[in-house]
mmCIF file of C-alpha atoms and ligand atoms in Angstrom:
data_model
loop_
_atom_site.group_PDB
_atom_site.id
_atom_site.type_symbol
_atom_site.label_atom_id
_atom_site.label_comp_id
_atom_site.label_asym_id
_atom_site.label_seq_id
_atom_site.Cartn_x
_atom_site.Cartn_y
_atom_site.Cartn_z
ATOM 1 C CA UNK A 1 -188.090 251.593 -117.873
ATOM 2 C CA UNK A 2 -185.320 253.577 -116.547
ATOM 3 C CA UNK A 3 -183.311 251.797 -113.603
ATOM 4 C CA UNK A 4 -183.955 254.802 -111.041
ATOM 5 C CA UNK A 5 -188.087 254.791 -111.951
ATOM 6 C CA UNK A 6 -187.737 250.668 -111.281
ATOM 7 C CA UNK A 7 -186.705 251.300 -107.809
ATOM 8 C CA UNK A 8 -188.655 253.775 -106.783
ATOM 9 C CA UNK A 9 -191.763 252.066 -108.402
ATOM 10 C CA UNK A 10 -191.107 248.515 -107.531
ATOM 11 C CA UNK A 11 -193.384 247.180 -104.965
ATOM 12 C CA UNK A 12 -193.965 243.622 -102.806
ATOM 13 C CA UNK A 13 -196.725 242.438 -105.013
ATOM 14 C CA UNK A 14 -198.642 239.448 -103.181
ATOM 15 C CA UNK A 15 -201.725 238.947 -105.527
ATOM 16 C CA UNK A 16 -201.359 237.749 -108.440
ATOM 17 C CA UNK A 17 -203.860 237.187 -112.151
ATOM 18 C CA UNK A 18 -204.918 234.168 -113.459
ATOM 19 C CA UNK A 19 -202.618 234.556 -115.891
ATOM 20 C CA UNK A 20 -199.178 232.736 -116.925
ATOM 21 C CA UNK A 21 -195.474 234.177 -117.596
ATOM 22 C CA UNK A 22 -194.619 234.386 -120.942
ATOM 23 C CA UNK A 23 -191.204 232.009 -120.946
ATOM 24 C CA UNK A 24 -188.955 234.500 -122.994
ATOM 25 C CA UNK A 25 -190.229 237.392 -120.015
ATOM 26 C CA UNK A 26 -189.515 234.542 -117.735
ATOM 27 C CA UNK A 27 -186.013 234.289 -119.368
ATOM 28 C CA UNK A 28 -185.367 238.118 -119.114
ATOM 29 C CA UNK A 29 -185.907 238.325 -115.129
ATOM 30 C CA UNK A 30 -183.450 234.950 -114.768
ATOM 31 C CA UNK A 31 -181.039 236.883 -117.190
ATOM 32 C CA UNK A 32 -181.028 239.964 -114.693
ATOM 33 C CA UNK A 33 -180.165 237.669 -111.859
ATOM 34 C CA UNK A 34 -177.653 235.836 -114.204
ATOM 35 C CA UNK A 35 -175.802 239.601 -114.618
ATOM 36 C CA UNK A 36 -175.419 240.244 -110.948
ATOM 37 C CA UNK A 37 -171.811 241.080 -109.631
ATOM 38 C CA UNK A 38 -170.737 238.818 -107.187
ATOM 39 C CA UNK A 39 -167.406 238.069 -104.949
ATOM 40 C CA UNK A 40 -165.039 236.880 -107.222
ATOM 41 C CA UNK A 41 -167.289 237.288 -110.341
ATOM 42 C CA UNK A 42 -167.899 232.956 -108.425
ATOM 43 C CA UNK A 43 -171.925 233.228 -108.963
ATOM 44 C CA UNK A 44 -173.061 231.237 -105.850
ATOM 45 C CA UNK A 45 -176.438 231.169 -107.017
ATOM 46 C CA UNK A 46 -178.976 228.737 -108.341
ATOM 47 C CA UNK A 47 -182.671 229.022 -109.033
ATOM 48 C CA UNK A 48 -185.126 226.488 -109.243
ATOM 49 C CA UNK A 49 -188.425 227.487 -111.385
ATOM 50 C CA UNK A 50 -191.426 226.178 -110.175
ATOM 51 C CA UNK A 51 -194.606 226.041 -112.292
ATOM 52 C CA UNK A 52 -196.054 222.985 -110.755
ATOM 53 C CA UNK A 53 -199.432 223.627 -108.807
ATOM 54 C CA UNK A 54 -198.822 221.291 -106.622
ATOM 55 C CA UNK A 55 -195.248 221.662 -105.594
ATOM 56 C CA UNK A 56 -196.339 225.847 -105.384
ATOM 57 C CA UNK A 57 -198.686 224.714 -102.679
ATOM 58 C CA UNK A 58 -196.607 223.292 -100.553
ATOM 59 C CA UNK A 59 -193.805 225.792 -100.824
ATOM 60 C CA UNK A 60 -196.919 227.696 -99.838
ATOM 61 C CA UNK A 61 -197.274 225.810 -97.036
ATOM 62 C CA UNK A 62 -194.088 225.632 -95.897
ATOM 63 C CA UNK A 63 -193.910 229.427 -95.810
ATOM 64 C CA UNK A 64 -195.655 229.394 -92.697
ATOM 65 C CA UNK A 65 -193.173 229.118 -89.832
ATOM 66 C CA UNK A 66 -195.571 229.162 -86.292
ATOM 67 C CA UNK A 67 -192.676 229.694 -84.055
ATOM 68 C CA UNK A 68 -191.026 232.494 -86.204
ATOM 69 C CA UNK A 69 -194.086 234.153 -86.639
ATOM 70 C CA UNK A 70 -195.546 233.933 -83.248
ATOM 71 C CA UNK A 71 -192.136 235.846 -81.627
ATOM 72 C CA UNK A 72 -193.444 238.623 -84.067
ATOM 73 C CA UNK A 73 -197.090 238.415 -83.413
ATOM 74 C CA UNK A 74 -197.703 237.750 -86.888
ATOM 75 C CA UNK A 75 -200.650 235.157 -87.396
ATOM 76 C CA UNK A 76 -199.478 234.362 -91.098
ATOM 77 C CA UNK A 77 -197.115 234.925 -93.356
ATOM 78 C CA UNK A 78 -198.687 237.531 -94.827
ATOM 79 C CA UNK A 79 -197.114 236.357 -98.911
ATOM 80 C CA UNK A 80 -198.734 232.729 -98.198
ATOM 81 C CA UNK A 81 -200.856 232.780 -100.476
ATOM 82 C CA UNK A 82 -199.082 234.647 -102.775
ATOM 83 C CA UNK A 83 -196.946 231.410 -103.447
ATOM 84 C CA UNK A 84 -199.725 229.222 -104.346
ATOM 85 C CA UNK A 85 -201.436 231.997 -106.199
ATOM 86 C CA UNK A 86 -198.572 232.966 -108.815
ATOM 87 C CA UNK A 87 -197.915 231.254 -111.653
ATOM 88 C CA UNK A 88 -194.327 230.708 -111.052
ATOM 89 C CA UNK A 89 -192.135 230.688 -108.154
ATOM 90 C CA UNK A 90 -188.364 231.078 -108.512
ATOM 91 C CA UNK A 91 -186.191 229.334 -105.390
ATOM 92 C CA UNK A 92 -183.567 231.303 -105.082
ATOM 93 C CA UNK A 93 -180.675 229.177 -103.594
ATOM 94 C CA UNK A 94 -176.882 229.676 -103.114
ATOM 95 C CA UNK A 95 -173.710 227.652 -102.308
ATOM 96 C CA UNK A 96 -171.954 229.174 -99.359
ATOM 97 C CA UNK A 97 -168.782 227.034 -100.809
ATOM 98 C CA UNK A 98 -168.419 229.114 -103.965
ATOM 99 C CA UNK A 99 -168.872 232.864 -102.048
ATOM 100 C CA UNK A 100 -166.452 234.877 -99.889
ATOM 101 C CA UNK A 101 -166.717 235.096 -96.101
ATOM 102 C CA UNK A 102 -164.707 237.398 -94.270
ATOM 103 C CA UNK A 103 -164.666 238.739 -90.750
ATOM 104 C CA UNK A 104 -167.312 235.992 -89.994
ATOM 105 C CA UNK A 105 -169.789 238.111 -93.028
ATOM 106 C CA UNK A 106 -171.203 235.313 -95.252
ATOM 107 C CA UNK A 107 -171.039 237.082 -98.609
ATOM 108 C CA UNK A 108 -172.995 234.082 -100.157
ATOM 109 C CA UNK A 109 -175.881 236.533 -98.803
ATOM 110 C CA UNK A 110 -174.830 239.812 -100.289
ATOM 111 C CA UNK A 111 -174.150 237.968 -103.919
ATOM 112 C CA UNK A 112 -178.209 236.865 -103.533
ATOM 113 C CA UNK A 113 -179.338 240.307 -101.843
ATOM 114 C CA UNK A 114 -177.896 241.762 -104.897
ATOM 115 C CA UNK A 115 -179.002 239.168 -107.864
ATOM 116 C CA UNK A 116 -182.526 239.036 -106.496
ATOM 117 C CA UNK A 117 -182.638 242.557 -106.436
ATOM 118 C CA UNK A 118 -181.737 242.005 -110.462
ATOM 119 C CA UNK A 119 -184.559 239.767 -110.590
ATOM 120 C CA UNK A 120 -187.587 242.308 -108.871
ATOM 121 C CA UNK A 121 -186.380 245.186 -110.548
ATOM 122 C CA UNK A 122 -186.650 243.070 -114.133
ATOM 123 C CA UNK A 123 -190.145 241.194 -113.266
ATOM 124 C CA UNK A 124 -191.341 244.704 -112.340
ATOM 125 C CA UNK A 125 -190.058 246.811 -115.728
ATOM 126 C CA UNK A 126 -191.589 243.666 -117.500
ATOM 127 C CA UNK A 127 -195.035 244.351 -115.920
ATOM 128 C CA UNK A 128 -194.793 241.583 -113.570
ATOM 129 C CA UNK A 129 -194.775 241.137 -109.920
ATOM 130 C CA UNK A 130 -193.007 239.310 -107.365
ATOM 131 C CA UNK A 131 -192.186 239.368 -103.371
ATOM 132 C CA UNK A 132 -189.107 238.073 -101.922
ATOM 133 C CA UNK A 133 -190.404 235.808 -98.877
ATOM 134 C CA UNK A 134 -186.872 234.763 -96.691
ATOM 135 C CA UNK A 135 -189.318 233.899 -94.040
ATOM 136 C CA UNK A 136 -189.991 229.383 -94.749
ATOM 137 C CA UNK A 137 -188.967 225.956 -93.511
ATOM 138 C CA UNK A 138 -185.449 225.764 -95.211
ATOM 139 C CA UNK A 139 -185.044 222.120 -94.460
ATOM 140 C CA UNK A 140 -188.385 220.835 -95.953
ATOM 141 C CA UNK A 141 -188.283 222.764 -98.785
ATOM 142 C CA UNK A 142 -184.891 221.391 -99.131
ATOM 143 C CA UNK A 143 -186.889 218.313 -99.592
ATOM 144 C CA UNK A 144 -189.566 218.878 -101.493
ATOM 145 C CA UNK A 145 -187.133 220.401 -104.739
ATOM 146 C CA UNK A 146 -184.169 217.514 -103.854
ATOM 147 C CA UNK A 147 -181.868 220.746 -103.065
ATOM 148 C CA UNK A 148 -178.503 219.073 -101.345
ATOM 149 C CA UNK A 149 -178.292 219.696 -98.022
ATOM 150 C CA UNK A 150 -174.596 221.635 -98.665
ATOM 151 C CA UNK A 151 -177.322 224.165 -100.598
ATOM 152 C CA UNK A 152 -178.568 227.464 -98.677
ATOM 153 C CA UNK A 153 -182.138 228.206 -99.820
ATOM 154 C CA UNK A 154 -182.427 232.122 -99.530
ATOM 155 C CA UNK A 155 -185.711 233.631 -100.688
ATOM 156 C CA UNK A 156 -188.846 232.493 -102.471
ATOM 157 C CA UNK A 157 -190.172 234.462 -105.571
ATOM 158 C CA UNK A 158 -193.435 234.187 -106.273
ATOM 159 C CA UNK A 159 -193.918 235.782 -109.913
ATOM 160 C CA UNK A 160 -196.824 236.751 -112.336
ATOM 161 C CA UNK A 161 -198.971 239.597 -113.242
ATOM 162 C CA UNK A 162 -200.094 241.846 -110.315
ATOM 163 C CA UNK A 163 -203.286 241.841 -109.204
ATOM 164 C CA UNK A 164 -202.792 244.867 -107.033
ATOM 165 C CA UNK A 165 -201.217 248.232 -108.433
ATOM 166 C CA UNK A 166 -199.358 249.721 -105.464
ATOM 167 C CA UNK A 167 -198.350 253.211 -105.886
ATOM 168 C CA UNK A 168 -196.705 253.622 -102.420
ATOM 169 C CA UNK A 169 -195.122 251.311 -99.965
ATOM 170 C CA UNK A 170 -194.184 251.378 -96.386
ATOM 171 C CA UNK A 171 -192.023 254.593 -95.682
ATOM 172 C CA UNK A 172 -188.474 254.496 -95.829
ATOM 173 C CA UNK A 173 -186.453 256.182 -92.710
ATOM 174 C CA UNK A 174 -185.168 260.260 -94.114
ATOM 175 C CA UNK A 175 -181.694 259.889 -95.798
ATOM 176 C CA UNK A 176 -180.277 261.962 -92.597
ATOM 177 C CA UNK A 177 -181.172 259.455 -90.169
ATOM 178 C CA UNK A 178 -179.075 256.607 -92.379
ATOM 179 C CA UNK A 179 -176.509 258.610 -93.818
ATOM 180 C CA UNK A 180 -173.037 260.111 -92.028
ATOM 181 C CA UNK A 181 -170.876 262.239 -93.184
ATOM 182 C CA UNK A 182 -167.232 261.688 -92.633
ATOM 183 C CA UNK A 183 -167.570 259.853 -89.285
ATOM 184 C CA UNK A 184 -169.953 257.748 -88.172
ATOM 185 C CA UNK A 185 -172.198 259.871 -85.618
HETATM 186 C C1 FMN B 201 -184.908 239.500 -96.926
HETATM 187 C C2 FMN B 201 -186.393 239.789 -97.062
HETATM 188 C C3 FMN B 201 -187.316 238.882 -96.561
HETATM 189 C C4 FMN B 201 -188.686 239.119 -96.722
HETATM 190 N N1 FMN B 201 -189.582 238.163 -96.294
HETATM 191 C C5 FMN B 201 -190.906 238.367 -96.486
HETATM 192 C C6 FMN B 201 -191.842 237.340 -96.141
HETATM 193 O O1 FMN B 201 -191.486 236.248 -95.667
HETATM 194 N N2 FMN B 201 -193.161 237.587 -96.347
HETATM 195 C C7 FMN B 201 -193.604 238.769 -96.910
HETATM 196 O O2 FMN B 201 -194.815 238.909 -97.083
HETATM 197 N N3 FMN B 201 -192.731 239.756 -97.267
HETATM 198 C C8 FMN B 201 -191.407 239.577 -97.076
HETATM 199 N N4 FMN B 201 -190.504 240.554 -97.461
HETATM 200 C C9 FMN B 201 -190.990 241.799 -98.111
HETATM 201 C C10 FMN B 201 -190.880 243.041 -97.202
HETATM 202 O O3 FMN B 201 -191.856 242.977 -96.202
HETATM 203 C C11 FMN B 201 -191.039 244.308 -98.081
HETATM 204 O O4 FMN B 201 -190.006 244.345 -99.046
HETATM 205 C C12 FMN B 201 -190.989 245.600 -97.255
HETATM 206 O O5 FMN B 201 -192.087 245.665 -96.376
HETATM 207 C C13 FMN B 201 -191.007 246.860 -98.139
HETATM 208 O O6 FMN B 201 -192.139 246.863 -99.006
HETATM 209 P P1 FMN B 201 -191.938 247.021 -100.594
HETATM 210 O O7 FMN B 201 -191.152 245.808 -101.053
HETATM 211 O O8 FMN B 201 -193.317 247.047 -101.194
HETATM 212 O O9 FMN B 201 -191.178 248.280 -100.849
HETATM 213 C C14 FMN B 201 -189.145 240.329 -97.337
HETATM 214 C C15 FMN B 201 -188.198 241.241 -97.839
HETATM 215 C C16 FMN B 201 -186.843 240.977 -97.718
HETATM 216 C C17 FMN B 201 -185.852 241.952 -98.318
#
């Protein structure tokens, strides 16, 4: 698949077959993420796999966050069950310590925005699926995976074959109401 038909194709899948991830396609969307630049070429990353049914449903769990989701008037998170449904969910963590901050910007956030962004464009040229869910109870799933507490926990991947073929997603705003030219204006 060509990168620009990946991005414009690439949708938040949320339901998921019965059906595992083959480990070498598993391999290939960890590879994409492995690839991403990063400041300083440091790699602040780390991913935890998760097959286990169990520990899936209570990262599942723990994706609910009442208060977070009651200032939005959101009932659920709406990839909940996504997590518990997929085969696999990747953890995507970083280490502030080994990333760039400058003018009080966190880069450690950038160098993830960017190498999960490897990751759902390579799940979704393999035929796969994923979501990235930032919304989750950092500190207790910080627990439940042992992840040290100097550790930033970022998103949560769920991944496996779609259920649901999206062709569309939500609109984007026009290019002219994001884009200046020359000055800011
Ligand atoms: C940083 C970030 C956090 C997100 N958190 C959640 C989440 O907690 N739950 C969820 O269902 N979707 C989540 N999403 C997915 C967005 O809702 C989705 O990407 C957006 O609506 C655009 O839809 P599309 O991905 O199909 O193009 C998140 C996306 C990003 C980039």
């Amino acid at each position: 698949m060509e990168v620009l038909e990946a991005i414009n194709t690439r949708r938040s899948i949320r339901k998921f077959l019965d059906q595992p991830v083959e480990p070498e396609k598993l391999r290939t969307v960890l590879e994409a993420a492995r690839m991403a630049p990063s400041w300083s070429n440091l790699q602040c990353w780390r991913f935890v796999v998760v097959q286990d049914p169990a520990t899936r449903a209570t990262l599942s769990d723990l994706s609910f966050v009442e208060s977070f989701f009651a200032a939005y008037g959101f009932s659920k998170n709406p990839a909940q069950k996504a997590i518990a449904a997929a085969p696999v969910v990747i953890v995507a963590c970083a280490d502030p310590a080994r990333s760039g901050t400058m003018g009080g910007q966190h880069y450690y956030l950038a160098d993830l925005g960017i190498a999960t962004q490897n990751l759902m464009l390579a799940a979704h040229a393999a035929g796969l699926g994923t979501v990235f869910v930032g919304v989750f109870d950092e500190e207790k799933v910080r627990d439940a995976l042992g992840i040290p507490a100097n550790i930033r926990v970022v998103g949560l991947f769920p991944l496996g074959y779609p259920l649901e073929e999206k062709k569309t997603g939500p609109p984007r705003k026009p290019l002219d109401e994001i884009v200046f030219h020359e000055k800011w204006k």
